[in-house]
C-alpha positions as CSV (number, residue, x, y, z in Angstrom):
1,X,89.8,-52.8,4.0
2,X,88.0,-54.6,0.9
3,X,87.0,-52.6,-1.9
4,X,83.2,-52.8,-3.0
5,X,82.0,-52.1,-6.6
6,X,78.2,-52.5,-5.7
7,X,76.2,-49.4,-5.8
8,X,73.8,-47.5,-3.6
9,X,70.2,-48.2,-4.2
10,X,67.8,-45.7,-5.5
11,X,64.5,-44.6,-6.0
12,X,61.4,-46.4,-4.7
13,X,61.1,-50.3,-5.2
14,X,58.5,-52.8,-5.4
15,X,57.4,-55.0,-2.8
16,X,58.7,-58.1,-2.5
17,X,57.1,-61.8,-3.3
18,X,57.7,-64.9,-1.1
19,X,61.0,-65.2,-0.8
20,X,62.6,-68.5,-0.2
21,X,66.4,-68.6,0.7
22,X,68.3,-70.8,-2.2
23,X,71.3,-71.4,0.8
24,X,70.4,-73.0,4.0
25,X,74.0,-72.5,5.9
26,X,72.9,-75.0,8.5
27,X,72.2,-78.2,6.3
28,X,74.9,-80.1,7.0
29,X,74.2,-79.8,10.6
30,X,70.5,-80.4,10.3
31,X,68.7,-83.8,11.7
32,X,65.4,-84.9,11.9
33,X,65.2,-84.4,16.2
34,X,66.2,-80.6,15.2
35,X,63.8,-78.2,17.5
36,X,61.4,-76.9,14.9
37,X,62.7,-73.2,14.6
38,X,66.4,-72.0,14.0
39,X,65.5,-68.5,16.1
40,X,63.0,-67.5,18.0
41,X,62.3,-63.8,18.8
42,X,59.9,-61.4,20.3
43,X,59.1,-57.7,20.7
44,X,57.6,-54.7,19.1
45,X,57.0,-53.9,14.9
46,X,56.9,-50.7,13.8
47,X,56.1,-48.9,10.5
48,X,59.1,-47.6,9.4
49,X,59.2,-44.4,7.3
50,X,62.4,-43.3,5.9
51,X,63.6,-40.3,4.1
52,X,66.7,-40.6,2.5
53,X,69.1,-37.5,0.2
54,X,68.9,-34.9,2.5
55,X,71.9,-32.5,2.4
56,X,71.8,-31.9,6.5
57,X,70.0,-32.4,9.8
58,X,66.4,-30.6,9.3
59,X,67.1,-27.5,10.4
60,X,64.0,-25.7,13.3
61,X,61.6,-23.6,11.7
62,X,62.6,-24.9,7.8
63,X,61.2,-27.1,5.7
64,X,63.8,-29.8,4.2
65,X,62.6,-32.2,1.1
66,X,63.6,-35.6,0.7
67,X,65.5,-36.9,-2.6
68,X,64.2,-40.7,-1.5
69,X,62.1,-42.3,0.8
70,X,60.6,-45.7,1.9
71,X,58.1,-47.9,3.9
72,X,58.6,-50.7,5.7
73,X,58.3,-53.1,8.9
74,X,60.6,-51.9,11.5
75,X,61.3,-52.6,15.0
76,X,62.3,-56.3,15.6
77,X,61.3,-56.7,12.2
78,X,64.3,-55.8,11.4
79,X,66.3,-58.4,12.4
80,X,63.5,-61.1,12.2
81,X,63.9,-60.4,8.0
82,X,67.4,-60.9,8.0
83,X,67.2,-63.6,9.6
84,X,64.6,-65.5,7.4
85,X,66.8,-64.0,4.3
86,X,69.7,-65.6,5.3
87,X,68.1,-69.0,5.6
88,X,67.0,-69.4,8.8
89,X,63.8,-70.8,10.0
90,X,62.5,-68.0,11.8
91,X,59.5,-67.5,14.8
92,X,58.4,-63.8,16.0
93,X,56.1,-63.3,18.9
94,X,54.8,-59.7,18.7
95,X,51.7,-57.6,18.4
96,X,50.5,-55.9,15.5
97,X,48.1,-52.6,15.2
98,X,44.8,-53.6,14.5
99,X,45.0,-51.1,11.6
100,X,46.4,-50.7,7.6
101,X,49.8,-50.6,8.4
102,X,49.7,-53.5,11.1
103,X,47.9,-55.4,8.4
104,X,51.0,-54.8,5.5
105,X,53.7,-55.6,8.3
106,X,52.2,-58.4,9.0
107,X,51.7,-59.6,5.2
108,X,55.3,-58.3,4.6
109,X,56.6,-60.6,7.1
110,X,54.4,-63.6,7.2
111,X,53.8,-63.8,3.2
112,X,56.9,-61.6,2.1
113,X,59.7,-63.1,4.0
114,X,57.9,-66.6,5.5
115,X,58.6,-65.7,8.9
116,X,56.5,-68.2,11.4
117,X,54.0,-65.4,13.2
118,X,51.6,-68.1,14.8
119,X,52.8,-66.5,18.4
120,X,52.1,-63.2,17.2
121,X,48.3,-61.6,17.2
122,X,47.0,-58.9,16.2
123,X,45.6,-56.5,19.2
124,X,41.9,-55.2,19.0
125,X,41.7,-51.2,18.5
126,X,45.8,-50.7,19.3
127,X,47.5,-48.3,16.5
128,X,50.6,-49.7,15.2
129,X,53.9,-47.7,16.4
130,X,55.4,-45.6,13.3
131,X,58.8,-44.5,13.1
132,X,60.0,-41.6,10.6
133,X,63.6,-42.1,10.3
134,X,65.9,-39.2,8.7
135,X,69.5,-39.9,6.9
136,X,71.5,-37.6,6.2
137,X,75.9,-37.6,6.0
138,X,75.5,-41.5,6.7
139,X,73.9,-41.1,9.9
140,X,70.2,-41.0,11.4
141,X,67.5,-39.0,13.2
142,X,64.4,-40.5,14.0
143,X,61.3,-39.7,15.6
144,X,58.8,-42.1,16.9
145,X,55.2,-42.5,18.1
146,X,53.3,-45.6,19.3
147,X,51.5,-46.9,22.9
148,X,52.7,-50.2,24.7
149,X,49.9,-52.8,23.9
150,X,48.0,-54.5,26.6
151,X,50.1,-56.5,29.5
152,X,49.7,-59.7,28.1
153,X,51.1,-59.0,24.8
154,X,53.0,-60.2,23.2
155,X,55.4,-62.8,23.8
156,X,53.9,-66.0,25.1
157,X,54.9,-67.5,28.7
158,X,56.2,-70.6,26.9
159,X,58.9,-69.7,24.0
160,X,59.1,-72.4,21.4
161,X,61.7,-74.7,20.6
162,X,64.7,-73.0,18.5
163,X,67.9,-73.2,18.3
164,X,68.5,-69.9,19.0
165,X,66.8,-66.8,20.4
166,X,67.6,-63.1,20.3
167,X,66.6,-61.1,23.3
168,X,66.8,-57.1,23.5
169,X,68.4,-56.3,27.0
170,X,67.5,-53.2,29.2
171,X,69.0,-52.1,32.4
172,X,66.1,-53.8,35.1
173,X,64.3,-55.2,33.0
174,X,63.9,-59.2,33.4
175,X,61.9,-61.2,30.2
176,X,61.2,-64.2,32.0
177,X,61.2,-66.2,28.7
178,X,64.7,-65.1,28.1
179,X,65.6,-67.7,31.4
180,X,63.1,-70.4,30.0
181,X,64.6,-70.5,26.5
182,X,68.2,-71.2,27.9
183,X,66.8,-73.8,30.3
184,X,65.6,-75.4,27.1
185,X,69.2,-75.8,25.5
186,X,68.4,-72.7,23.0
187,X,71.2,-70.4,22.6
188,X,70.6,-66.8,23.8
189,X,72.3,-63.5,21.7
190,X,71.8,-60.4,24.0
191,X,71.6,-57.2,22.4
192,X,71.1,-53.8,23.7
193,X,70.8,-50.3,23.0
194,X,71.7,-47.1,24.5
195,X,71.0,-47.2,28.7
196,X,68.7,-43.8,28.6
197,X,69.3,-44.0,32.8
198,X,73.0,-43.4,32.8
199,X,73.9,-45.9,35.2
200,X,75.5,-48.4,32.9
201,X,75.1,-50.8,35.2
202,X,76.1,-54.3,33.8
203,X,74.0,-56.0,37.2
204,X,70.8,-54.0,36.0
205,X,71.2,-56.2,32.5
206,X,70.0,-59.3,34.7
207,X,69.3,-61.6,31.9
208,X,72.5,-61.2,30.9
209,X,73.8,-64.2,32.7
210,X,71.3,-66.6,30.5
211,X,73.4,-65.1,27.1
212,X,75.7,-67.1,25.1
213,X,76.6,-63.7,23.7
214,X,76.4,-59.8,24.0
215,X,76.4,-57.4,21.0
216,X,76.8,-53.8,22.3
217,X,78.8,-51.4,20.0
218,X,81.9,-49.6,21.0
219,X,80.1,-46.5,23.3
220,X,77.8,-49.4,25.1
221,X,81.0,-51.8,25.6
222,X,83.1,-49.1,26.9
223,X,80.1,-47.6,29.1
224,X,79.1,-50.9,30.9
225,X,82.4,-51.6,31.5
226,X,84.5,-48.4,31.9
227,X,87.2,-49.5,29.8
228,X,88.6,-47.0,27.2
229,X,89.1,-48.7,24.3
230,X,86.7,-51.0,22.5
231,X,88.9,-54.1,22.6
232,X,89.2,-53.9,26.2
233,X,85.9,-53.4,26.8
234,X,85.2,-56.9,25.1
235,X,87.8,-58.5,27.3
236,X,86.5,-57.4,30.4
237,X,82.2,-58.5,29.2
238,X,83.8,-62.1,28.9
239,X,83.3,-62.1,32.7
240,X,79.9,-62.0,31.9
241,X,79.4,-63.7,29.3
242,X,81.2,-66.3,27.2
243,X,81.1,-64.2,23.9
244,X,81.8,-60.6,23.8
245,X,81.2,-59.2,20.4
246,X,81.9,-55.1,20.0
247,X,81.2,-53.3,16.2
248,X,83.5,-50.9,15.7
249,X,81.6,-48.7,13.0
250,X,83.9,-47.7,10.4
251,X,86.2,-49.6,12.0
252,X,84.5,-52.8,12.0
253,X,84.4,-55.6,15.0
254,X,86.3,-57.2,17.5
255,X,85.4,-60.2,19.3
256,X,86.7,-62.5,22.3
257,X,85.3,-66.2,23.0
258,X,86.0,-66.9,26.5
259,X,85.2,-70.5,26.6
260,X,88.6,-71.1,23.3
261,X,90.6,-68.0,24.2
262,X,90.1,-67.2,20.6
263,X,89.9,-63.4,19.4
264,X,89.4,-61.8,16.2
265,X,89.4,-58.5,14.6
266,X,87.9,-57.8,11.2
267,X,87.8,-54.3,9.1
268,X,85.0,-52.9,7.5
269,X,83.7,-53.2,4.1
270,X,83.6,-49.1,2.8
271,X,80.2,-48.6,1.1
272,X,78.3,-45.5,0.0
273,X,75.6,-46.0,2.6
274,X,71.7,-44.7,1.6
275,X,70.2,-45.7,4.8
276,X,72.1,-46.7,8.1
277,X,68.5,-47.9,9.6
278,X,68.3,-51.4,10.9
279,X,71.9,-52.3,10.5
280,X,73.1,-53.3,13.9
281,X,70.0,-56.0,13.7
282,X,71.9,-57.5,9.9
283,X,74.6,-57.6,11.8
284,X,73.8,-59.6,14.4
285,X,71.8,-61.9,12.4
286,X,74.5,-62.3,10.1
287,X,76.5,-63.3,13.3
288,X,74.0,-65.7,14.5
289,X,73.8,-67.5,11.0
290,X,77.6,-67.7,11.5
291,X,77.3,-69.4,14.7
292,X,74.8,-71.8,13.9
293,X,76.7,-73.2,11.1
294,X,79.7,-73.5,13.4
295,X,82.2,-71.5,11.7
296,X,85.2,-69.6,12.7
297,X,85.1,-66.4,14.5
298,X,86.3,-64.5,12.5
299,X,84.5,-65.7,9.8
300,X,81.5,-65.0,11.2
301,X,82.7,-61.1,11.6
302,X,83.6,-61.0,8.4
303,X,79.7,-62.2,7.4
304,X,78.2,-60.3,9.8
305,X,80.0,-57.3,8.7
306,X,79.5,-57.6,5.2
307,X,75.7,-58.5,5.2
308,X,75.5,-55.1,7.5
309,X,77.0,-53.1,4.6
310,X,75.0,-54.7,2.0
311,X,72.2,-53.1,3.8
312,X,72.5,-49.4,4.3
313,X,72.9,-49.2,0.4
314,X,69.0,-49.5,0.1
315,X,66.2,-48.1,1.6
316,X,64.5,-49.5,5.1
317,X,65.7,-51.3,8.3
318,X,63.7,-54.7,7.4
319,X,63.2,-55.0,3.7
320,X,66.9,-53.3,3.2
321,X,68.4,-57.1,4.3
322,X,70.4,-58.9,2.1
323,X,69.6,-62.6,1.0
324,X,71.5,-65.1,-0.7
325,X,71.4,-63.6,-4.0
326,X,72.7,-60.3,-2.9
327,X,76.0,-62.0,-1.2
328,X,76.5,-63.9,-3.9
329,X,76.5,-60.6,-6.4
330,X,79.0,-58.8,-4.0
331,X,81.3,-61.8,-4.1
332,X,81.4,-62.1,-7.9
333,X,81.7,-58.5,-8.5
334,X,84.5,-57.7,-5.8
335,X,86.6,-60.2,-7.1
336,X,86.5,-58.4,-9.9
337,X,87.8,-55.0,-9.1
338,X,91.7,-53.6,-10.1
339,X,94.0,-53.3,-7.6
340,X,92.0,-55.7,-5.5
341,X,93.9,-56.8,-2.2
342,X,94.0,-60.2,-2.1
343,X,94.9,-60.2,1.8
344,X,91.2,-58.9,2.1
345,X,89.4,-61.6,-0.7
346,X,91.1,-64.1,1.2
347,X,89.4,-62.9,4.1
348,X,85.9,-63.8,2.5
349,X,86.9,-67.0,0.9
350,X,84.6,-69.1,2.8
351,X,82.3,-67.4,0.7
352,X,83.2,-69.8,-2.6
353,X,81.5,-72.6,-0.8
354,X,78.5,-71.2,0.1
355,X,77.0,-69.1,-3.2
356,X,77.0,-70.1,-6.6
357,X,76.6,-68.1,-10.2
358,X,73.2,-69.2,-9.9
359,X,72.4,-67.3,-7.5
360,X,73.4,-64.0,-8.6
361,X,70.7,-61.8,-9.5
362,X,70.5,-58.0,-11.2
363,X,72.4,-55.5,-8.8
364,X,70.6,-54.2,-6.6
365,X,67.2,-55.2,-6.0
366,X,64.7,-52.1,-4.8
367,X,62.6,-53.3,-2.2
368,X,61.4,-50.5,0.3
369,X,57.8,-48.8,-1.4
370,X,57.5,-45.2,-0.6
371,X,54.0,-45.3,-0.6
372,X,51.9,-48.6,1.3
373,X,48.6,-49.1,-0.1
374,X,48.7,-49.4,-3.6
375,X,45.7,-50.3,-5.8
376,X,46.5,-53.9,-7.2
377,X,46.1,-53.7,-10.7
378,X,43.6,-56.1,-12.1
């Protein structure tokens, strides 16, 4: 396990400017007939409120104060942000409350992160969803609020060109874009979240069979397949689906590519994690980057796994996501620590070709506001 130097965020932090990725992994593979968007993804945003620095779990009938907290887009926001931060041309289809906080989501993502929202709308008298998320002993408790908008919202019937798309699986629940996109050549990443029926049923995850890859963690894998161990679990989804990718947590991920026979296994990065919200999504967008520049496997566990840790040391599932600048700061400093092994630098060596010193910013960069709405000063 690699050592990290890089500390936990703290405090409040401003709100971010137009942020423009200074690495695009997928240039050398880039030509002009190139579908217009590198991912394409849909579903819900929520306003994410997160208090951070409590001691415990809230505790019934007590009132528990916060050393930290912060605001931002949540939901698929999340990983719709890391993807744009880590270079890729990213589309989102979803609605937005016709209210104060759909209005900064929507300027967070749009003008914040240059995420392409010209499939998304905003809905006529529909209240944004809100989120209050609560971390404590590096884990989570959230409570949530919100009302589905209207039928037709909002992913459109036709899903635009991209090169990749990541869909959100739920036992019986068919998107019927999810079958379209694959028809059109783009690459599908299935991720999925806990199965609130108890079935486990991999046949109820119907859109599974249009997936290039599946995400779960280690409880889903083991679940859907009745396996009990992680790693067996990911052999027995590859009867599913080509790519079976399992997180381990502390432990870190395990993959198995049906289609090479390849597997590979990498360790976590150990962080003192602020905020756990949101990093499943890093994780898989870190993976997805990985694939689309067509590197190794376990290379691409290795990014995913270290962009997920670079985010639970700040505030926020969206705006927590690291970019360019933030890789390239972990990779300077980690190669400077004593005792450093270098079995585990060599491990993120692909990283020399990729970041530069000119990159590397101030460590770290606050980016979750606890308060929205702000009077600009003049």
């Amino acid at each position: 396990m690699i050592a990290s130097t890089a500390p936990a965020g703290k405090g409040p932090a401003g709100k971010g400017s137009h942020r423009q990725s200074q690495v695009d992994p997928l240039a050398p593979l880039r030509t002009p007939d190139d579908p217009p968007w590198d991912v394409y993804l849909t579903g819900t945003v929520f306003l994410d409120i997160i208090f951070t620095g409590l001691d415990s779990a809230p505790v019934r009938g007590t009132e528990s104060w916060a050393r930290g907290m912060g605001s931002s887009p949540g939901g698929v926001a999340n990983m719709a942000t890391a993807l744009a931060r880590l270079g890729l041309r990213t589309s989102l289809a979803a609605a937005f409350g016709d209210d104060h906080y759909g209005d900064y989501c929507w300027d967070a993502l749009e003008h914040g992160e240059g995420i392409d929202l010209s499939p998304s709308r905003t809905v006529p008298g529909w209240h944004s969803p809100v989120t209050v998320s609560m971390a404590y002993e590096g884990e989570r408790t959230m409570v949530s609020h919100g009302h589905e908008p209207p039928h037709e919202e909002p992913a459109p019937a036709c899903p635009p060109r991209a090169r990749a798309a990541v869909a959100s699986l739920a036992p019986g629940v068919s998107a019927p874009w999810i079958a379209q996109a694959a028809s059109n050549g783009t690459r599908v990443f299935g991720d999925v979240g806990w199965d609130d029926t108890g079935a486990w049923d991999l046949a109820a995850l119907t859109d599974l069979r249009h997936c290039e890859a599946f995400l779960p963690n280690a409880q889903e894998a083991m679940r859907y397949t009745g396996a009990d161990c992680p790693r067996t679990a990911a052999h027995a989804l590859t009867e599913y689906v080509p790519l079976a990718v399992v997180t381990l947590g502390a432990d870190g991920a395990y993959a198995v590519d049906r289609r090479t026979g390849e597997t590979a296994e990498v360790p976590a990065i150990e962080v003192e994690a602020l905020d756990p919200t949101g990093a499943g999504d890093v994780f898989v967008a870190g993976f997805v980057a990985g694939t689309l520049a067509d590197w190794p496997l376990a290379d691409r566990l290795a990014f995913a796994g270290l962009t997920a840790a670079l985010s639970v040391q700040e505030f926020g599932g969206s705006l927590s996501a690291p970019g360019w600048s933030e890789i390239a700061a972990w990779w300077r400093r980690v190669q400077s620590v004593e005792g450093q092994s270098a079995v585990a630098l060599e491990r993120y060596g692909f990283l020399a070709g990729l970041v530069s010193e000119e990159l590397v910013r101030p460590w770290p960069l606050r980016r979750a506001v606890p308060t929205i709405g702000f009077r600009r000063s003049a």
